[in-house]
Amino acid sequence: EPEVTQTPSHQVTQMGQEVILRCVPISNHLYFYWYRQILGQKVEFLVSFYNNEISEKSEIFDDQFSVERPDGSNFTLKIRSTKLEDSAMYFCASSGDGYEQYFGPGTRLTVT
Amino acid sequence: GQQLNQSPQSMFIQEGEDVSMNCTSSSIFNTWLWYKQEPGEGPVLLIALYKAGELTSNGRLTAQFGITRKDSFLNISASIPSDVGIYFCAGQRERSQGNLIFGKGTKLSVKP
């Protein structure tokens, strides 16, 4: 069964450093998303991406964040200058129809 | 922002018992999704609901989309130990507004 994959599974970085989180969505999907989950809390939407552009973003997704689909398979989330409060699990999701969203296993980002 | 109220927050049940959890909102959603999350993993889609009043089953799981479009419930029948996890409801207003709004989750514990 096709799956969303994410790398790395765990990323440790120092405050102020840039990080890139990578995702490979399910191959025939057209809608892509990033969410985050701070430990013990609910999942929060960051950004959605369709037709090679951002379709919606939340207040969390400020100028420090960017997304890119550099080729036909990868979808990346970049955080330019990480802050302590960026520590969270980051989930990529994809959807074929814009309704059912399938999540990857997540990247645990730890900012020290 | 929109909030989903999910209850109960946690449940401790005996193997074989039935479980019911629900989500309510002050706003209308056009799609309701139910996910299960196990420790260290991403949310796994269980059931998707698209029409008010719709009742959908997936094995021992049954979910309904409320008539008012502001609520949904999930039932698990004859629970087993592997049902342990956190169950999240998620609502979506429009496909073009890709973001899912998640509830805070119901943590299910099953005693063998």
XYZ file of C-alpha atoms in Angstrom, chain A residues 31 33 35 37 41-43 45 48 55-56 89 91 97-105, chain B residues 3 31 33 35 37 40-43 45 48 50 88 92 95 97-100 102-104:
44
model
C -2.535 17.983 -2.674
C 0.246 19.563 3.448
C 1.181 19.956 10.003
C 2.206 18.576 16.727
C -1.044 18.484 21.977
C -3.305 18.339 18.971
C -2.189 18.387 15.372
C -2.189 22.887 10.258
C -1.360 23.350 2.001
C -3.275 27.294 -1.370
C -3.647 28.073 2.297
C 6.693 16.632 15.396
C 3.903 15.708 9.669
C -8.869 14.280 -3.945
C -8.333 17.094 -1.473
C -10.455 15.383 1.141
C -8.812 12.244 2.551
C -5.389 13.212 3.834
C -2.768 10.543 4.476
C -0.044 11.348 6.935
C 3.593 10.364 7.039
C 5.339 9.057 10.155
C -12.271 24.793 17.629
C -16.027 16.729 5.729
C -12.369 12.519 9.290
C -7.727 9.318 12.737
C -2.379 7.900 16.361
C 5.776 8.166 17.827
C 3.748 7.698 14.658
C 1.650 9.777 12.333
C -2.148 9.852 12.362
C -6.955 7.659 8.603
C -13.978 9.752 6.136
C -18.845 13.539 3.440
C -8.620 12.376 16.685
C -12.582 20.318 6.862
C -11.598 21.110 -0.246
C -9.374 25.282 2.099
C -7.183 22.306 2.617
C -6.571 22.541 6.292
C -7.923 19.968 8.688
C -8.158 18.619 14.682
C -9.772 17.885 18.008
C -7.588 17.398 21.048
